[in-house]
Short mmCIF file of N, CA and C in Angstrom, two decimals:
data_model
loop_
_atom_site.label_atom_id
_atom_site.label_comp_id
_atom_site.label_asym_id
_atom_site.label_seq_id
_atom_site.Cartn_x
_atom_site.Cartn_y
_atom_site.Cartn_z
N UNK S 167 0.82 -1.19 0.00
CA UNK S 167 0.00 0.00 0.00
C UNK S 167 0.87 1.26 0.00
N UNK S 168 1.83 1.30 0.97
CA UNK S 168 3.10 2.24 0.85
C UNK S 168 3.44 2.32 -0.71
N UNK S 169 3.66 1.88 -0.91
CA UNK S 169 4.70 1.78 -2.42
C UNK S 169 3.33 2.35 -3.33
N UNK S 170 2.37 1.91 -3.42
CA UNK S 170 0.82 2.60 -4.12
C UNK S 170 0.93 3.92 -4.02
N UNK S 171 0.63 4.71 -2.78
CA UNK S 171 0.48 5.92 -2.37
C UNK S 171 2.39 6.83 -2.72
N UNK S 172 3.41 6.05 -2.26
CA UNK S 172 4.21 7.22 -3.15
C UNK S 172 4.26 7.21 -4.54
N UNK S 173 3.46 6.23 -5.27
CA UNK S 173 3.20 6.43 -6.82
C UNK S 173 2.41 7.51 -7.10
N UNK S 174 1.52 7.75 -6.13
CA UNK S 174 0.46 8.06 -7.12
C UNK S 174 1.43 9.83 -6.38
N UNK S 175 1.46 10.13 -5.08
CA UNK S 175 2.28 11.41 -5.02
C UNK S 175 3.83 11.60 -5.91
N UNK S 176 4.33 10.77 -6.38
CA UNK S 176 4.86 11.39 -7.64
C UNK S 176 4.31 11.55 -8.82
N UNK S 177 3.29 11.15 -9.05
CA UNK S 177 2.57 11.37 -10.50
C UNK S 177 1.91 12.50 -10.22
N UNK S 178 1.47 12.93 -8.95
CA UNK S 178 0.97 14.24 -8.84
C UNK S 178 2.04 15.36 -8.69
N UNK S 179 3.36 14.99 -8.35
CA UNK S 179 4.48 16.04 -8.38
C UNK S 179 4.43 16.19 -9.59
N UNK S 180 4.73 15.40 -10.80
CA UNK S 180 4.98 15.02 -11.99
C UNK S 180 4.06 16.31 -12.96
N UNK S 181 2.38 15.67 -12.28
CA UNK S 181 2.11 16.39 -13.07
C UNK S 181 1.98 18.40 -12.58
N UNK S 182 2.22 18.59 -11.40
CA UNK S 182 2.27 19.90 -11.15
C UNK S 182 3.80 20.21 -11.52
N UNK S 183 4.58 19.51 -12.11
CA UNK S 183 5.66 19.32 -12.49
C UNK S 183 5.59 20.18 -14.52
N UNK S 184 4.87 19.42 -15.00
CA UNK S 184 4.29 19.62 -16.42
C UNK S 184 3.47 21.12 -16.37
N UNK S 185 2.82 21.46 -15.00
CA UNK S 185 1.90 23.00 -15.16
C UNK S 185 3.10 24.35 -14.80
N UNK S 186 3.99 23.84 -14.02
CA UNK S 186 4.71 25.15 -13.72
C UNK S 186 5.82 25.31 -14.88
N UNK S 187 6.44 24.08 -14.42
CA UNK S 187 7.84 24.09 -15.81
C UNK S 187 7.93 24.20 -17.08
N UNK S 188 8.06 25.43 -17.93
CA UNK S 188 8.52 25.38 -19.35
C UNK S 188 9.14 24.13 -19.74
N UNK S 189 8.96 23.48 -20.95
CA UNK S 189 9.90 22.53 -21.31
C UNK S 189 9.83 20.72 -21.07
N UNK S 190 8.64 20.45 -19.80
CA UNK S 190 8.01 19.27 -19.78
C UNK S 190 6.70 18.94 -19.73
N UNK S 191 6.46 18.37 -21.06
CA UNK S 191 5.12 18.17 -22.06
C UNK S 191 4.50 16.50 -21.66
N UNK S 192 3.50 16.76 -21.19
CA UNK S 192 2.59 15.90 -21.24
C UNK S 192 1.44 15.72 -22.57
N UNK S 193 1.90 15.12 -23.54
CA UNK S 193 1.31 15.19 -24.50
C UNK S 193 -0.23 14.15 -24.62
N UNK S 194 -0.53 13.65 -23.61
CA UNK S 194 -1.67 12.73 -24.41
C UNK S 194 -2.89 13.13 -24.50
N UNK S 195 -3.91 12.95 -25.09
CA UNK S 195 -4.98 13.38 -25.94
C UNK S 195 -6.05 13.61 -25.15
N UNK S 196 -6.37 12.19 -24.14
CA UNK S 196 -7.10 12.37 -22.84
C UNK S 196 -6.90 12.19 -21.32
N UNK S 197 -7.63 12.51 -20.78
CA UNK S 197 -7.41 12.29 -19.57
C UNK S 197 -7.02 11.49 -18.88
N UNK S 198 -8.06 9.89 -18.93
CA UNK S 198 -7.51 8.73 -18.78
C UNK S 198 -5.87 8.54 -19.23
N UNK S 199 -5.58 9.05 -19.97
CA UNK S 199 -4.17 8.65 -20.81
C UNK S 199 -3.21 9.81 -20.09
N UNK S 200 -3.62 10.52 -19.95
CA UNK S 200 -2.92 11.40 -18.98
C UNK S 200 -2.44 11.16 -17.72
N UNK S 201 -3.57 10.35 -17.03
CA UNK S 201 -3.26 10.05 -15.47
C UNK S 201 -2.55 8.71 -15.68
N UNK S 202 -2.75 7.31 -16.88
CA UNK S 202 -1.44 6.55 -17.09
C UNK S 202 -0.54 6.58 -17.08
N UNK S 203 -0.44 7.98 -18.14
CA UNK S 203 1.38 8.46 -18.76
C UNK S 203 1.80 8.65 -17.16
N UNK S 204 1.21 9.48 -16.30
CA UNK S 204 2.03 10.27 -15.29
C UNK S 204 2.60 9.03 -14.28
N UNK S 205 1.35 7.89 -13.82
CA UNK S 205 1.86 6.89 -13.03
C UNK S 205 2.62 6.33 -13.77
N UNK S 206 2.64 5.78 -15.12
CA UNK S 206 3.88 5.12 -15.28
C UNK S 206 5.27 5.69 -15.50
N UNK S 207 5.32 7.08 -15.42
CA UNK S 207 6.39 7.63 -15.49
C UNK S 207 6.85 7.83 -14.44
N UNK S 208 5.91 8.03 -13.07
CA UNK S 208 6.28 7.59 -11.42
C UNK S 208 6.72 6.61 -11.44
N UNK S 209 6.38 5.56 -11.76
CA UNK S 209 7.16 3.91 -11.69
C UNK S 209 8.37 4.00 -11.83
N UNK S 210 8.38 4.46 -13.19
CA UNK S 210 9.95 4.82 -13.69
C UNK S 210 10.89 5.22 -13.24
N UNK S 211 10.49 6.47 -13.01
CA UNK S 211 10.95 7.71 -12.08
C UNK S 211 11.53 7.27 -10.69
N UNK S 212 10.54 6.17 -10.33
CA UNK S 212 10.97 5.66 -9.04
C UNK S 212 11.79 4.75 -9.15
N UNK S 213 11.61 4.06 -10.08
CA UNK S 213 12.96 3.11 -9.97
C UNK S 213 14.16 3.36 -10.09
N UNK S 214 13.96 4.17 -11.00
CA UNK S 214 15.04 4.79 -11.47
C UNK S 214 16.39 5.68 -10.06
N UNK S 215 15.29 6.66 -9.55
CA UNK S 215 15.79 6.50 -8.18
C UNK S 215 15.84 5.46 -7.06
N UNK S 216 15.42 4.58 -7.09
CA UNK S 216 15.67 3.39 -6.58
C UNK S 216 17.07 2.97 -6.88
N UNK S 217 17.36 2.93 -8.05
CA UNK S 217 18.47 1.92 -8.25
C UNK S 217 20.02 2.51 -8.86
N UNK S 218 19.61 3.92 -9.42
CA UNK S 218 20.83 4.56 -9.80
C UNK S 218 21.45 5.69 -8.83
N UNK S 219 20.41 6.22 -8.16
CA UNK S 219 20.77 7.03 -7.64
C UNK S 219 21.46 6.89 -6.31
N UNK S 220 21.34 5.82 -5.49
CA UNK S 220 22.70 5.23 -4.86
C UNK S 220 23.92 4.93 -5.51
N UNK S 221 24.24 4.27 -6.68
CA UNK S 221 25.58 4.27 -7.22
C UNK S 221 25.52 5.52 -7.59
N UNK S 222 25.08 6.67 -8.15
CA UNK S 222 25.23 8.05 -8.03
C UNK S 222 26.13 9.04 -7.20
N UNK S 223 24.87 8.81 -6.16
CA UNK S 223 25.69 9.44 -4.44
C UNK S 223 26.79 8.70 -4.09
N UNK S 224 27.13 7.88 -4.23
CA UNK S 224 28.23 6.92 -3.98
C UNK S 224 29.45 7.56 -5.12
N UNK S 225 29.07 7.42 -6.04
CA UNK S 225 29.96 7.87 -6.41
C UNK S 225 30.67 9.29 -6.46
N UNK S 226 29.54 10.15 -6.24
CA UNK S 226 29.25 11.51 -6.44
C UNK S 226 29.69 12.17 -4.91
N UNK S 227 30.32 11.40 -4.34
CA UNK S 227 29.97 12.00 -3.21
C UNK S 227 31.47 13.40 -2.56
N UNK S 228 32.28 12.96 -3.08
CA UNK S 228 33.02 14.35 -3.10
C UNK S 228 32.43 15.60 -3.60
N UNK S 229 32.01 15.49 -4.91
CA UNK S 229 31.07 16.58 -4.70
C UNK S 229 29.80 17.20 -3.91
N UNK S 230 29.14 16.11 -3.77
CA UNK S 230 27.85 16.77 -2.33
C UNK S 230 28.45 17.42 -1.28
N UNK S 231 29.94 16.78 -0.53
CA UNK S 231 30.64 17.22 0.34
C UNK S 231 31.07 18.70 0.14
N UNK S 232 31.98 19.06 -1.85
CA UNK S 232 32.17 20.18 -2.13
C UNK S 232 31.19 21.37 -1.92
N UNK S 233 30.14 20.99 -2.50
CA UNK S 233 29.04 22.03 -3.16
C UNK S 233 28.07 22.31 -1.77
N UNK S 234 28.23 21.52 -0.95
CA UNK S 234 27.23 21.21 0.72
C UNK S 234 26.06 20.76 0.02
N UNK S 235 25.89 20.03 -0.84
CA UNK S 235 24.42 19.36 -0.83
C UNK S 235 24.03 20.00 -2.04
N UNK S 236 24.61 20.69 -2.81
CA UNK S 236 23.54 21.39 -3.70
C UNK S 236 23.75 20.29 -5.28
N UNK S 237 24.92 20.07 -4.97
CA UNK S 237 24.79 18.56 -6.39
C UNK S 237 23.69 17.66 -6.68
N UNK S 238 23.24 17.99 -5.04
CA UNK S 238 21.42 16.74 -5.03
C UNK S 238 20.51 17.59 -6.21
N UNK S 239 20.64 18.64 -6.09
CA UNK S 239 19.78 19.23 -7.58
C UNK S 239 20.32 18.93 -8.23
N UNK S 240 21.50 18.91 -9.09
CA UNK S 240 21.56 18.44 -10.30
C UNK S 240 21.81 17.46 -10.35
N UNK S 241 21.93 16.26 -9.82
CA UNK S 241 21.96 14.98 -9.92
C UNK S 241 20.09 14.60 -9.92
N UNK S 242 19.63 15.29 -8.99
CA UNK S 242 17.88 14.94 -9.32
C UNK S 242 17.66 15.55 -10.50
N UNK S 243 17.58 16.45 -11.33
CA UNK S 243 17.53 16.91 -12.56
C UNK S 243 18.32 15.89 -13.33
N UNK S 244 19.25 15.43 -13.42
CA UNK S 244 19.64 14.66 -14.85
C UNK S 244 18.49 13.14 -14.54
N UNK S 245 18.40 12.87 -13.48
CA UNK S 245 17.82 11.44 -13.24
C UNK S 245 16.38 11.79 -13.39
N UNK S 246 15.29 12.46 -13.49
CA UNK S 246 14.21 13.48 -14.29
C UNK S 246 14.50 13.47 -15.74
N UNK S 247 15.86 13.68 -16.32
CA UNK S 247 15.61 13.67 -17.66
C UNK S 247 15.72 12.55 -17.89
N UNK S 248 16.88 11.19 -17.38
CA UNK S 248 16.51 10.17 -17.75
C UNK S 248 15.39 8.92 -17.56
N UNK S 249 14.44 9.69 -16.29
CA UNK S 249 13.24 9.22 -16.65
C UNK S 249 12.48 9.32 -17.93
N UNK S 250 12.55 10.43 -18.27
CA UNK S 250 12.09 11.02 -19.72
C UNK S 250 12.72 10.24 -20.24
N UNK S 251 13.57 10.22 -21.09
CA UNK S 251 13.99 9.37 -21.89
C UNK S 251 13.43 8.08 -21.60
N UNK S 252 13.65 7.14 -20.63
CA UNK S 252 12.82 6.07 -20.64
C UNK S 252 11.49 6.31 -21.36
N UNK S 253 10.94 7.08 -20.26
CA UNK S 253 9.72 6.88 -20.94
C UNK S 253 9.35 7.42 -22.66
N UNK S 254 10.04 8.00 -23.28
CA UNK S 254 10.54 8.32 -24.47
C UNK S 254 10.27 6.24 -25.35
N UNK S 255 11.80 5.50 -24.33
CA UNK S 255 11.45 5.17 -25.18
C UNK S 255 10.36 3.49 -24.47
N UNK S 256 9.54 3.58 -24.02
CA UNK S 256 8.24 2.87 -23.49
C UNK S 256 7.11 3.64 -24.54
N UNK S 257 7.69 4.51 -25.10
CA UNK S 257 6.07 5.24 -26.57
C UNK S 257 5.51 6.23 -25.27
N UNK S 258 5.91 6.54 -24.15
CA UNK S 258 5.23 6.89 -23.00
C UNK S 258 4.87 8.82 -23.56
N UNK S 259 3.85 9.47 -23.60
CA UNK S 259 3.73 11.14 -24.07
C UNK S 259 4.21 11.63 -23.12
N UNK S 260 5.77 11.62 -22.47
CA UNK S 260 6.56 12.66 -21.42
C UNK S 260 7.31 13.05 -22.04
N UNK S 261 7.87 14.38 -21.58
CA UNK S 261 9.17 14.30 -22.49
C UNK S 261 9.61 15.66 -21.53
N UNK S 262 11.21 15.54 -21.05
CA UNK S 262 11.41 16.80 -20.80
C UNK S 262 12.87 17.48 -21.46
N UNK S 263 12.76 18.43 -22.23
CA UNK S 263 13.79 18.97 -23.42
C UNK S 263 14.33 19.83 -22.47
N UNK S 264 15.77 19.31 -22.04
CA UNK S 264 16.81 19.79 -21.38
C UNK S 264 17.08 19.69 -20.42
N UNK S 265 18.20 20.58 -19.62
CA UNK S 265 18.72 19.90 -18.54
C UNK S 265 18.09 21.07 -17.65
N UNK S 266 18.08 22.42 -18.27
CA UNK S 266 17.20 23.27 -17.14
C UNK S 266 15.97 22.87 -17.13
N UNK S 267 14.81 22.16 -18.06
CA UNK S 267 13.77 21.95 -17.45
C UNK S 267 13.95 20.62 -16.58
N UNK S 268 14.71 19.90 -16.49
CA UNK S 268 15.02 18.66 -15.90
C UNK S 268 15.00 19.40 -14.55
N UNK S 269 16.09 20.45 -14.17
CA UNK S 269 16.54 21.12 -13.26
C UNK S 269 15.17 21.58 -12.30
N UNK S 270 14.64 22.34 -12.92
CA UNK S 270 13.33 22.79 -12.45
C UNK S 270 12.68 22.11 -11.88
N UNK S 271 12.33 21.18 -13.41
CA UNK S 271 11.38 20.16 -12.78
C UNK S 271 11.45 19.22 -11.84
N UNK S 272 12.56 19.18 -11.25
CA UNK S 272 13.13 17.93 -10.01
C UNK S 272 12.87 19.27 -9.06
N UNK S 273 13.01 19.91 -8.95
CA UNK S 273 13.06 20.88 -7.62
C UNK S 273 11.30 21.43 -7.63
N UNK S 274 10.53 20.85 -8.32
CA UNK S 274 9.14 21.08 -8.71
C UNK S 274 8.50 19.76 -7.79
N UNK S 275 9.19 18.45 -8.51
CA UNK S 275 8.65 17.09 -7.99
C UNK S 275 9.33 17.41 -6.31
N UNK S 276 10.21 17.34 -5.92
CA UNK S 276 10.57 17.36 -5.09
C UNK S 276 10.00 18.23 -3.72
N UNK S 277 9.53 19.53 -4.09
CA UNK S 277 8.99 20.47 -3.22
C UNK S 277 7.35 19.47 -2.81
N UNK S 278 6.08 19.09 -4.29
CA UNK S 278 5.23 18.50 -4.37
C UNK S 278 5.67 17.59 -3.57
N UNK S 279 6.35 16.84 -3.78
CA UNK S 279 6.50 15.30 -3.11
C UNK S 279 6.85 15.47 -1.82
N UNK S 280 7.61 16.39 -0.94
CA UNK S 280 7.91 16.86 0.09
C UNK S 280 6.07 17.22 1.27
N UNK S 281 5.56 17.85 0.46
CA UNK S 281 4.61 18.12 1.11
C UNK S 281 3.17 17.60 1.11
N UNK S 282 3.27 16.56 0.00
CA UNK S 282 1.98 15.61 0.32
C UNK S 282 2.27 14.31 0.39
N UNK S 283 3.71 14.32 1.57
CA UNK S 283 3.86 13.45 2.03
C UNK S 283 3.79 14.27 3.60
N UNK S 284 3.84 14.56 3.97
CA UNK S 284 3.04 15.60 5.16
C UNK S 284 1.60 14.90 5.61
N UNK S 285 1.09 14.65 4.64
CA UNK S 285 -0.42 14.52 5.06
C UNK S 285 -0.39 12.75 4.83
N UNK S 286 0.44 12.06 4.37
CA UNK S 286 0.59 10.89 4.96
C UNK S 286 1.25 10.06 6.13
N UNK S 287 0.60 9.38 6.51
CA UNK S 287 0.83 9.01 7.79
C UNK S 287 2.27 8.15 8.05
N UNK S 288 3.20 7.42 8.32
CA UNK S 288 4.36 6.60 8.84
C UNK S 288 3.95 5.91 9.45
N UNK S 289 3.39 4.53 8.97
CA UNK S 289 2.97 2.98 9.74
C UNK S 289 4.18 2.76 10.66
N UNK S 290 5.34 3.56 11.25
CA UNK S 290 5.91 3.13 11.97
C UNK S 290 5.83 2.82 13.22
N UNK S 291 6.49 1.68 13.87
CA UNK S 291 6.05 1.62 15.23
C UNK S 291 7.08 2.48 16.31
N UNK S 292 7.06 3.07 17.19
CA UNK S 292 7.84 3.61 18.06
C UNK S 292 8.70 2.88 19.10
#
């Protein structure tokens, strides 16, 4: 159920992602196809951070140390565009053209995703 609910709050970063940012197009025709494209580009998106973005930081990590943290934006911006591209090539209607809308748009998903995860709860036990 966890794993459900941060899908569907990145598909909603995603898509308040597509209304603010110049440069990432949600192209599909309807609605239904709209709210697909976006979850499966959350999937993506998530795996994608799932699985690269530790050998990333790992590798990357003299720089996070250099910059104090600010490399996490542009390392979340290139991994945003290569969601795009995936979904590019899945036939998926995302697409984000460049590295400043990549840029944006990760600091777009990220703010979204930050705060409607606020209003979800942590099944953790104490």
């Amino acid at each position: 159920m966890k794993i459900l609910i941060r899908v569907v709050i990145t598909a909603v970063a995603l898509w308040a992602a597509t209304l603010v940012v110049h440069g990432i197009d949600l192209t599909a025709a309807t609605t239904p196809r709209k709210i697909g494209t976006l979850v499966a580009v959350a999937v993506v998106f998530g795996l994608i951070n799932q699985f690269i973005k530790p050998i990333v930081k790992t590798l990357g990590c003299l720089f996070y140390v250099l910059t104090l943290g600010l490399f996490a934006l542009v390392v979340n911006g290139l991994l945003l565009w290569l969601a795009s591209w995936a979904a590019g090539r899945l036939n998926l209607p995302f697409h984000v053209s460049g590295f400043w809308a990549a840029f944006w748009g990760a600091i777009v998903v990220g703010l979204v995703s930050w705060l409607l995860n606020l209003f979800v709860h942590d099944d953790k036990e104490d």
